[in-house]
C-alpha cells in the first residue's frame, strides 16, 4: 500500500491478514503475495532469530565492485540514520555502511553485523528477500514487513545482476526511518546498483585484457630476433586474401566462441564462402595474475596466402604492442573480441596464423547461450502463429520451447479465450490447454482440466500482474506455495523438475492466460536470461493467440450471422423428401445458401446460390438474396422471372453501394443461382440457372446425368435474359443441387470432381440424408476454402386417383353440377367433413371464373395425402382477384372474403394460358 496521505504502513490490513481475513485490494500485490508465502512457510511475526553464517567471501568479485560505491553512498548520507547493506544472491549480508557510524553500536546485530541471511524463507517480508523473490526494485514500509522487529523501518532494495549472464548475484538495500521517505530514493538505489554492475563488467574486461597481453607477450618472446620468411601470425584479412564478408565473420565468431567454452586444446575445420577453408585452433592461456582463458587462432586450409602477405608478417615488437593496445581499448566494452584483422603478428616458422578470439570459458558459454537464445527467438517468429487457431498457437509455443529452453511446458487459457472472447475473471476460468514435454508421463494436470490456483503461487502472481516468476530451486527446499497441493507437486518433482518460469500471456493489455516452463533434464537451473527469453516467447505467442482469439470471435459472429440467414429447418411438404448439408469454409464465411419453399398445388421450389466473395459482406448479401428469392417465390413467379427480379435487385444494391469504396467497404461483385420448381402432379421440374453449375439427376435405375440447362448470366450483370428448361422426373428420382465449393478448388480438376460426384450418387436406394453423407465423404475437400451447400431431393408423385379434374364452359348454370361432382369425389376420398367448405369455396371460385374470366375454365381437386385438400379453378384470363371489405349496402364483393375464411391459405398464380385461383383446407380442420 505504501505511503498514502502521509500515513505509512497498512497496519490494520496486516492485523486483518494475521486474523485470516481477506485484505485483497487494500495491500499491494507483491506484499500480499509475500505475506501469504511467509504464512505458508510457517513463519511467525514475533520471530526474531535469523540464520547467521561466516562462510562467505569478504573479498568476492561482488564486494570488490561494490566497496567504492558503498563508500560514496556512506559519504553522501553522512550524519543520517541511513543503513546501506550489500547482500549476495542468497540474501546473506556481505557489507554494511551507516550514515552515522554510531548506529553500528546502537543497532541489534541483525541490523549491523554482516553474515545474517535475510532471504524471505527465513526473514519473511523484507526489502532484501522481496527483491530476490520479485527480481526487481521493491519498497517495503513499516507494517508491510512481516516480522514485528522491522515495523519502525522502511527500505528500498534492488537486485544486482551479472550483465554477462543476466543472473541476480546480489542485492543493494537502503534501510531508513519512516520520515526519510523520498521519491528520489528508489532512483538513487537503482543508479547505485547499476554502478556496481558496470564495475563488475570492468573486472571481466580487465581479465580479458590480461589474457590478451599474456598471449601477445608469449608470441613476442617466442620470435624475438627471428627474421624467417616461413610465415607467422598475421591478420585474418591478409590471411584470407581480400578480407572476410559479414557471413564468414559470423561463422568464425560462432565457432571460435564455442571453442572458448572448453579450456582445452582443440582444432575445428570451418568452411567459408568462395571455397575457402580455415582451421580454428584453441589453446589454453593463463595470465600473470592467474586468470585462465583460451586463445583461438585461424590457419588457412584453402589456397596458400600470397607472398606479399608473408612479407607483411615480419613485424616488429612495437607493432605487436600497438595490437595489444588496440585490443585493450576494445576490451573496455566487450567480454571477448575479434582482433583487428589489419594488424599482423611476428614472423615464425610454420603455418601462417591469424588471431581470432581471446576469452574466458565462462564468458564464452554465456556468449554461446546468448546466440542460441537469439536463434530460438528467430525460429519462434516463424513457428508460432502459423494458424488462426487459439489452441494450435498455444501448442506451437510449447513445441518451440521444448527442448531448447525447457523440458516441459504447460499453457493454461480461460475458456472464454478459447471461444474467442475476453475473460472477465481468468482466475476462475482457467483450463489446461497444453501439456508438452520430453516425456509423456510427467504428472501435470491433463489437457482440459480446470485449473484452480491457490494464493501465492507463481501462476496466481502472474495473474495478479507480475511480469514473470522464476523459481530456481524446487528440489532443495519445497516452496511454500507448493504445500497446499503437495501430493501433486511431489509427483512433478519426482521427475527431477528442479526449476520453473511462470509467465503471463499478455497482449494489447488483455490477460489471455499463463505459460509455465519447467526444466528437469538440463542440470543448470533457469536463470534471468532464461526468464527474459521465456517472456519474449510468451509475448510473441500472446500476440498470436490474441490475433487468433479475435479471428475466432469474428469468425464465430460471422458464422452465427450466416447460419441465422440460412434455413433453420425444412418446411413440411409432400412433393420431395429432402436432406441438406452446409459446410462453411475454413478461411472465412461465404455467401452460399439453399432453400426449400412449398408452393401452391403441392409444388415445391428448390434453390441454391452463391454470392461471390467471403466475409460478413458476402453473408449479408446472401441473406438479402435468400429473403428476396423467398418473397418472389411466394408470388408464384416462373423460374426465369424470379431470376430476372433477383438480377435487378442485385444491380440496385450494387448502385447503392458504389460509394462504399470511399469508406473501405467491398462492393457486391455478383452471385450465381439455380432455381427449380417441381410439380408432383405432373412429375415435371422447371429449372433456370444464373451462371450456376447444373444439378445432378439420379434416375431410378441408378444412372446419373447432369441436365443440359441454359447457363444464363450470373446475377448482377443486368439486362440479360434467363431461360427455363423442363425435365420430367420419374417417381423416386433424386435431384442434387450444390455450390461450386463441392467440386471446384485451386488444386482440383472439376471434371475429376464431377466424376467422383457421379460415382457417389450412383446408388438410387439411398435415402437423401445418406446421399448427403456419401457425397461429402467422397467429393468434399478435407479443408474447404469455399463454402459448400448441398441439397438432395428425392421426388414423390401425387397418385392419379387423388386428383379430380373437370372442364366446363362459361355457363353459370353448371356451377351446381360442379358442386355435386366435388361432393361425390370428396365422399369417395373419405373427406365428407370438408364437403360443406369445399362446396362454398368452389361455388365462389367457379362463379368468378364464369363471370369475369375466359375460356378454358377448369376445376381441379387435389387430395394431398395427410396434409390438405386443394381446390383450384383456372381460366384464360390474366385479371387478378383482390380481397376487399364489402360495405353493408354492397351486393357483392364477399366471395373471396368467404374463401379466405374457409381456407387456411389461398392465392393466385399465373400460367402461360392464364391464371389459377387456389384455396387450401387442412385435413386436420375437418
Tab-separated table of C-alpha atoms in Angstrom, residues 59 244 283 358 506 521 627 872:
chain	number	residue	atom	x	y	z
A	59	UNK	CA	36.716	-10.196	-0.945
A	244	UNK	CA	36.004	-11.721	-44.742
A	283	UNK	CA	44.883	-23.255	-26.740
A	358	UNK	CA	40.754	-14.454	-26.602
A	506	UNK	CA	-0.462	-10.532	-22.222
A	521	UNK	CA	16.949	-32.883	-17.797
A	627	UNK	CA	-35.216	-13.399	-48.424
A	872	UNK	CA	-58.096	-24.946	-57.961
